[in-house]
Amino acid sequence: MLGIQSVASYLPKGRVDNLTQADRFETDREFVEQKIGVATLPRFEETDSVVSASTAAFNRLCENVQIEKSEIECVVLCTQNPDKGGLPHNSALIHAALELPEDCACFDIGLGCSGYVYGLSVIQSFMAANGMKKGLLFTCDPYSRILDPEDKNTCLLFGDAASATFISDTPRYKLATAKFSTKGAGSEALQKTDHGLEMNGRAVFNFALQDVPKQIKRTLASAELTAEDIDLFLLHQGSRFMLENTIKRAGIPAEKAPIRLSETGNTVSSSIPLLLEAELDNSPRKILMSGFGVGLSWATAIYEEVKAN
């Protein structure tokens, strides 16, 4: 049995005051605080990279759990904005930085806000198919690299972060069920253009409210569970207003679904593991994760605590 044993994150030292940004864009500060929900944004500095941030997340992970590098058999990185344009694949660069053994599979996957839920399933399935016992899933998507500095729709929203998740055969949490969906016809709602990242906020908001709650309800039904059976709901931290309405539409008890993007913003594939790291000490028995965004892509999974023998 494979699953999540531990998770850790990394936030760069660089910071952007979002209220000062609001003034620059002549945007109401109350709107930024209450609707977007972001006061401060972590930003990569010149010395930061996907590899260095992922390595820093791994070092923090090693503070939580003992990891023998010689036992790592698989490294998967989820990113859409890799170092060196993605050539070579950044998981190989992380492999080199961590001095992992040569008998180790390494590959990248290019997914955005649904990437963590997808990535967990990908690495666990790959490892299970190949008889592997120890692996690492990294997320790092520095959108600051592709932001148009004059676009308030994106500059006020996205932050940089990285995470590292230890997948092992002695997990704390195992996958119970998951569902995955794609609406490629809606991909123009959030895309990279010659000007940088472009987002149709209304289209993304409508997608989140219409499609995500349906998938959450279907995932619960397939596991023969209700919202009351879930101890913790970890939803992608898109914006406060979008989260509040998605939570309400899905029938999720608000106290079970933390909203914590004030100091991080939308960190794309790293938003769910950032939440998970903060909640592990509370030892929730059942966790529902739902990531949604770029693609348009959305994925929901339920993880259950592994009972001690």
PDB file of C-alpha atoms in Angstrom, residues 16-199:
ATOM      1  CA  VAL A  16       5.022  41.944  -2.505  1.00  0.00           C
ATOM      2  CA  ASP A  17       2.629  44.110  -0.492  1.00  0.00           C
ATOM      3  CA  ASN A  18      -0.679  43.519  -2.232  1.00  0.00           C
ATOM      4  CA  LEU A  19      -2.334  46.615  -0.795  1.00  0.00           C
ATOM      5  CA  THR A  20       0.449  48.762  -2.221  1.00  0.00           C
ATOM      6  CA  GLN A  21      -0.133  46.984  -5.527  1.00  0.00           C
ATOM      7  CA  ALA A  22      -3.830  47.790  -5.210  1.00  0.00           C
ATOM      8  CA  ASP A  23      -2.973  51.475  -4.942  1.00  0.00           C
ATOM      9  CA  ARG A  24      -0.794  51.215  -8.061  1.00  0.00           C
ATOM     10  CA  PHE A  25      -3.660  49.682  -9.994  1.00  0.00           C
ATOM     11  CA  GLU A  26      -6.157  52.174  -8.473  1.00  0.00           C
ATOM     12  CA  THR A  27      -8.058  49.220  -7.026  1.00  0.00           C
ATOM     13  CA  ASP A  28     -10.044  49.450  -3.796  1.00  0.00           C
ATOM     14  CA  ARG A  29      -8.035  48.020  -0.872  1.00  0.00           C
ATOM     15  CA  GLU A  30     -11.136  46.527   0.723  1.00  0.00           C
ATOM     16  CA  PHE A  31     -11.837  44.607  -2.488  1.00  0.00           C
ATOM     17  CA  VAL A  32      -8.306  43.167  -2.420  1.00  0.00           C
ATOM     18  CA  GLU A  33      -8.595  42.147   1.235  1.00  0.00           C
ATOM     19  CA  GLN A  34     -12.169  40.831   1.236  1.00  0.00           C
ATOM     20  CA  LYS A  35     -12.784  39.510  -2.276  1.00  0.00           C
ATOM     21  CA  ILE A  36      -9.330  38.461  -3.482  1.00  0.00           C
ATOM     22  CA  GLY A  37      -8.270  37.783   0.093  1.00  0.00           C
ATOM     23  CA  VAL A  38      -4.547  38.355  -0.390  1.00  0.00           C
ATOM     24  CA  ALA A  39      -2.516  40.848   1.659  1.00  0.00           C
ATOM     25  CA  THR A  40       1.001  39.661   0.822  1.00  0.00           C
ATOM     26  CA  LEU A  41       2.396  37.670  -2.093  1.00  0.00           C
ATOM     27  CA  PRO A  42       5.565  35.528  -1.986  1.00  0.00           C
ATOM     28  CA  ARG A  43       7.701  36.121  -5.067  1.00  0.00           C
ATOM     29  CA  PHE A  44      10.773  34.447  -6.498  1.00  0.00           C
ATOM     30  CA  GLU A  45      13.892  36.582  -6.347  1.00  0.00           C
ATOM     31  CA  GLU A  46      16.613  36.401  -8.990  1.00  0.00           C
ATOM     32  CA  THR A  47      18.436  33.661  -7.101  1.00  0.00           C
ATOM     33  CA  ASP A  48      15.326  31.485  -6.758  1.00  0.00           C
ATOM     34  CA  SER A  49      14.488  28.689  -9.165  1.00  0.00           C
ATOM     35  CA  VAL A  50      12.164  25.718  -9.419  1.00  0.00           C
ATOM     36  CA  VAL A  51      15.071  23.475  -8.479  1.00  0.00           C
ATOM     37  CA  SER A  52      16.270  25.548  -5.511  1.00  0.00           C
ATOM     38  CA  ALA A  53      12.720  25.976  -4.168  1.00  0.00           C
ATOM     39  CA  SER A  54      11.987  22.257  -4.531  1.00  0.00           C
ATOM     40  CA  THR A  55      15.264  21.427  -2.809  1.00  0.00           C
ATOM     41  CA  ALA A  56      14.375  23.783   0.044  1.00  0.00           C
ATOM     42  CA  ALA A  57      10.972  22.082   0.394  1.00  0.00           C
ATOM     43  CA  PHE A  58      12.732  18.694   0.533  1.00  0.00           C
ATOM     44  CA  ASN A  59      15.060  19.948   3.274  1.00  0.00           C
ATOM     45  CA  ARG A  60      12.031  21.008   5.309  1.00  0.00           C
ATOM     46  CA  LEU A  61      10.455  17.623   4.643  1.00  0.00           C
ATOM     47  CA  CYS A  62      13.519  15.946   6.166  1.00  0.00           C
ATOM     48  CA  GLU A  63      12.853  17.881   9.378  1.00  0.00           C
ATOM     49  CA  ASN A  64       9.500  16.086   9.651  1.00  0.00           C
ATOM     50  CA  VAL A  65      10.407  12.541   8.655  1.00  0.00           C
ATOM     51  CA  GLN A  66      13.542  10.462   8.240  1.00  0.00           C
ATOM     52  CA  ILE A  67      14.309   9.915   4.547  1.00  0.00           C
ATOM     53  CA  GLU A  68      17.116   7.778   3.222  1.00  0.00           C
ATOM     54  CA  LYS A  69      18.074   9.270  -0.136  1.00  0.00           C
ATOM     55  CA  SER A  70      19.455   5.933  -1.267  1.00  0.00           C
ATOM     56  CA  GLU A  71      15.918   4.480  -1.046  1.00  0.00           C
ATOM     57  CA  ILE A  72      14.216   7.059  -3.291  1.00  0.00           C
ATOM     58  CA  GLU A  73      13.083   5.306  -6.471  1.00  0.00           C
ATOM     59  CA  CYS A  74      10.915   7.963  -8.112  1.00  0.00           C
ATOM     60  CA  VAL A  75      10.757  11.758  -8.426  1.00  0.00           C
ATOM     61  CA  VAL A  76       7.816  13.532 -10.056  1.00  0.00           C
ATOM     62  CA  LEU A  77       7.632  17.300 -10.478  1.00  0.00           C
ATOM     63  CA  CYS A  78       4.455  19.211 -11.313  1.00  0.00           C
ATOM     64  CA  THR A  79       5.208  22.554 -12.976  1.00  0.00           C
ATOM     65  CA  GLN A  80       4.193  24.675 -15.965  1.00  0.00           C
ATOM     66  CA  ASN A  81       7.043  27.153 -15.616  1.00  0.00           C
ATOM     67  CA  PRO A  82      10.237  25.075 -15.347  1.00  0.00           C
ATOM     68  CA  ASP A  83      13.829  26.271 -15.228  1.00  0.00           C
ATOM     69  CA  LYS A  84      15.746  26.278 -18.527  1.00  0.00           C
ATOM     70  CA  GLY A  85      12.492  26.150 -20.464  1.00  0.00           C
ATOM     71  CA  GLY A  86      11.974  22.578 -19.319  1.00  0.00           C
ATOM     72  CA  LEU A  87      15.024  21.155 -21.069  1.00  0.00           C
ATOM     73  CA  PRO A  88      16.309  19.126 -19.353  1.00  0.00           C
ATOM     74  CA  HIS A  89      13.263  18.067 -17.385  1.00  0.00           C
ATOM     75  CA  ASN A  90      13.538  19.747 -14.003  1.00  0.00           C
ATOM     76  CA  SER A  91      12.955  16.540 -12.039  1.00  0.00           C
ATOM     77  CA  ALA A  92      16.367  15.427 -13.347  1.00  0.00           C
ATOM     78  CA  LEU A  93      17.877  18.686 -12.078  1.00  0.00           C
ATOM     79  CA  ILE A  94      16.261  18.122  -8.679  1.00  0.00           C
ATOM     80  CA  HIS A  95      17.638  14.566  -8.759  1.00  0.00           C
ATOM     81  CA  ALA A  96      21.135  15.988  -9.270  1.00  0.00           C
ATOM     82  CA  ALA A  97      20.730  18.665  -6.595  1.00  0.00           C
ATOM     83  CA  LEU A  98      19.638  16.071  -4.022  1.00  0.00           C
ATOM     84  CA  GLU A  99      22.283  13.563  -5.124  1.00  0.00           C
ATOM     85  CA  LEU A 100      19.763  10.756  -5.468  1.00  0.00           C
ATOM     86  CA  PRO A 101      20.688   7.269  -6.737  1.00  0.00           C
ATOM     87  CA  GLU A 102      20.794   6.526 -10.472  1.00  0.00           C
ATOM     88  CA  ASP A 103      18.186   3.790 -10.056  1.00  0.00           C
ATOM     89  CA  CYS A 104      15.520   6.467  -9.779  1.00  0.00           C
ATOM     90  CA  ALA A 105      12.781   7.363 -12.272  1.00  0.00           C
ATOM     91  CA  CYS A 106      12.335  11.120 -12.818  1.00  0.00           C
ATOM     92  CA  PHE A 107       9.734  12.939 -14.897  1.00  0.00           C
ATOM     93  CA  ASP A 108       7.742  16.182 -15.008  1.00  0.00           C
ATOM     94  CA  ILE A 109       4.010  16.685 -15.494  1.00  0.00           C
ATOM     95  CA  GLY A 110       2.568  19.938 -16.790  1.00  0.00           C
ATOM     96  CA  LEU A 111      -0.580  20.711 -14.842  1.00  0.00           C
ATOM     97  CA  GLY A 112      -1.709  23.803 -12.971  1.00  0.00           C
ATOM     98  CA  CYS A 113      -4.202  24.156 -10.142  1.00  0.00           C
ATOM     99  CA  SER A 114      -5.408  20.534 -10.341  1.00  0.00           C
ATOM    100  CA  GLY A 115      -1.806  19.317 -10.433  1.00  0.00           C
ATOM    101  CA  TYR A 116      -1.390  18.125  -6.850  1.00  0.00           C
ATOM    102  CA  VAL A 117      -4.426  15.839  -6.919  1.00  0.00           C
ATOM    103  CA  TYR A 118      -3.385  14.516 -10.335  1.00  0.00           C
ATOM    104  CA  GLY A 119       0.253  14.240  -9.269  1.00  0.00           C
ATOM    105  CA  LEU A 120      -0.533  12.126  -6.223  1.00  0.00           C
ATOM    106  CA  SER A 121      -2.432   9.630  -8.356  1.00  0.00           C
ATOM    107  CA  VAL A 122       0.252   9.619 -11.063  1.00  0.00           C
ATOM    108  CA  ILE A 123       3.193   8.947  -8.764  1.00  0.00           C
ATOM    109  CA  GLN A 124       1.362   6.364  -6.668  1.00  0.00           C
ATOM    110  CA  SER A 125       0.143   4.489  -9.753  1.00  0.00           C
ATOM    111  CA  PHE A 126       3.578   4.589 -11.403  1.00  0.00           C
ATOM    112  CA  MET A 127       5.294   3.381  -8.266  1.00  0.00           C
ATOM    113  CA  ALA A 128       2.763   0.605  -7.668  1.00  0.00           C
ATOM    114  CA  ALA A 129       3.046  -0.598 -11.274  1.00  0.00           C
ATOM    115  CA  ASN A 130       6.821  -0.833 -10.949  1.00  0.00           C
ATOM    116  CA  GLY A 131       7.166  -2.250  -7.458  1.00  0.00           C
ATOM    117  CA  MET A 132       8.587   0.938  -5.916  1.00  0.00           C
ATOM    118  CA  LYS A 133       8.331   1.833  -2.228  1.00  0.00           C
ATOM    119  CA  LYS A 134       9.717   5.375  -1.762  1.00  0.00           C
ATOM    120  CA  GLY A 135       9.114   8.439  -3.929  1.00  0.00           C
ATOM    121  CA  LEU A 136       8.917  12.222  -3.918  1.00  0.00           C
ATOM    122  CA  LEU A 137       6.259  14.441  -5.465  1.00  0.00           C
ATOM    123  CA  PHE A 138       7.252  18.086  -5.945  1.00  0.00           C
ATOM    124  CA  THR A 139       5.105  21.054  -6.953  1.00  0.00           C
ATOM    125  CA  CYS A 140       6.513  24.416  -7.984  1.00  0.00           C
ATOM    126  CA  ASP A 141       4.906  26.850 -10.406  1.00  0.00           C
ATOM    127  CA  PRO A 142       6.396  30.360 -10.254  1.00  0.00           C
ATOM    128  CA  TYR A 143       3.736  32.284 -12.145  1.00  0.00           C
ATOM    129  CA  SER A 144       5.678  35.467 -11.378  1.00  0.00           C
ATOM    130  CA  ARG A 145       7.809  34.512 -14.396  1.00  0.00           C
ATOM    131  CA  ILE A 146       4.894  34.969 -16.790  1.00  0.00           C
ATOM    132  CA  LEU A 147       2.845  37.761 -15.193  1.00  0.00           C
ATOM    133  CA  ASP A 148       2.177  40.934 -17.149  1.00  0.00           C
ATOM    134  CA  PRO A 149       3.191  43.619 -14.605  1.00  0.00           C
ATOM    135  CA  GLU A 150       0.372  45.837 -15.860  1.00  0.00           C
ATOM    136  CA  ASP A 151      -2.378  43.221 -15.490  1.00  0.00           C
ATOM    137  CA  LYS A 152      -4.142  43.673 -12.165  1.00  0.00           C
ATOM    138  CA  ASN A 153      -6.271  40.533 -12.697  1.00  0.00           C
ATOM    139  CA  THR A 154      -3.215  38.317 -12.233  1.00  0.00           C
ATOM    140  CA  CYS A 155      -0.627  40.442 -10.420  1.00  0.00           C
ATOM    141  CA  LEU A 156      -2.893  40.804  -7.380  1.00  0.00           C
ATOM    142  CA  LEU A 157      -3.559  37.077  -7.183  1.00  0.00           C
ATOM    143  CA  PHE A 158      -0.623  34.732  -7.848  1.00  0.00           C
ATOM    144  CA  GLY A 159       2.203  33.845  -5.458  1.00  0.00           C
ATOM    145  CA  ASP A 160       5.230  31.561  -5.744  1.00  0.00           C
ATOM    146  CA  ALA A 161       5.798  28.453  -3.607  1.00  0.00           C
ATOM    147  CA  ALA A 162       7.024  24.869  -3.689  1.00  0.00           C
ATOM    148  CA  SER A 163       6.130  21.649  -1.909  1.00  0.00           C
ATOM    149  CA  ALA A 164       7.569  18.175  -1.395  1.00  0.00           C
ATOM    150  CA  THR A 165       5.467  15.132  -0.520  1.00  0.00           C
ATOM    151  CA  PHE A 166       6.976  11.852   0.645  1.00  0.00           C
ATOM    152  CA  ILE A 167       5.156   8.884  -0.878  1.00  0.00           C
ATOM    153  CA  SER A 168       5.952   5.594   0.826  1.00  0.00           C
ATOM    154  CA  ASP A 169       4.772   2.086   1.632  1.00  0.00           C
ATOM    155  CA  THR A 170       4.240   3.138   5.259  1.00  0.00           C
ATOM    156  CA  PRO A 171       1.815   6.002   4.672  1.00  0.00           C
ATOM    157  CA  ARG A 172      -0.244   8.108   7.017  1.00  0.00           C
ATOM    158  CA  TYR A 173      -2.936   8.568   4.349  1.00  0.00           C
ATOM    159  CA  LYS A 174      -4.082   6.316   1.517  1.00  0.00           C
ATOM    160  CA  LEU A 175      -6.225   7.118  -1.509  1.00  0.00           C
ATOM    161  CA  ALA A 176      -9.848   6.021  -1.206  1.00  0.00           C
ATOM    162  CA  THR A 177     -11.323   7.380  -4.440  1.00  0.00           C
ATOM    163  CA  ALA A 178     -10.747  10.123  -7.010  1.00  0.00           C
ATOM    164  CA  LYS A 179     -12.356  11.739 -10.032  1.00  0.00           C
ATOM    165  CA  PHE A 180     -10.760  13.752 -12.829  1.00  0.00           C
ATOM    166  CA  SER A 181     -12.311  16.085 -15.409  1.00  0.00           C
ATOM    167  CA  THR A 182     -11.255  18.339 -18.280  1.00  0.00           C
ATOM    168  CA  LYS A 183     -12.984  21.041 -20.295  1.00  0.00           C
ATOM    169  CA  GLY A 184     -10.415  21.841 -22.964  1.00  0.00           C
ATOM    170  CA  ALA A 185     -12.901  24.007 -24.847  1.00  0.00           C
ATOM    171  CA  GLY A 186     -12.692  26.476 -21.957  1.00  0.00           C
ATOM    172  CA  SER A 187      -8.899  26.683 -21.893  1.00  0.00           C
ATOM    173  CA  GLU A 188      -8.797  30.302 -23.091  1.00  0.00           C
ATOM    174  CA  ALA A 189     -10.133  31.381 -19.701  1.00  0.00           C
ATOM    175  CA  LEU A 190      -6.607  31.057 -18.279  1.00  0.00           C
ATOM    176  CA  GLN A 191      -3.692  30.968 -20.692  1.00  0.00           C
ATOM    177  CA  LYS A 192      -0.229  32.258 -21.512  1.00  0.00           C
ATOM    178  CA  THR A 193      -0.020  34.692 -24.420  1.00  0.00           C
ATOM    179  CA  ASP A 194       2.671  36.906 -25.921  1.00  0.00           C
ATOM    180  CA  HIS A 195       1.793  39.481 -23.238  1.00  0.00           C
ATOM    181  CA  GLY A 196       2.020  37.023 -20.373  1.00  0.00           C
ATOM    182  CA  LEU A 197      -0.627  35.267 -18.306  1.00  0.00           C
ATOM    183  CA  GLU A 198      -4.190  36.210 -19.235  1.00  0.00           C
ATOM    184  CA  MET A 199      -7.209  35.317 -17.121  1.00  0.00           C
TER     185      MET A 199
END
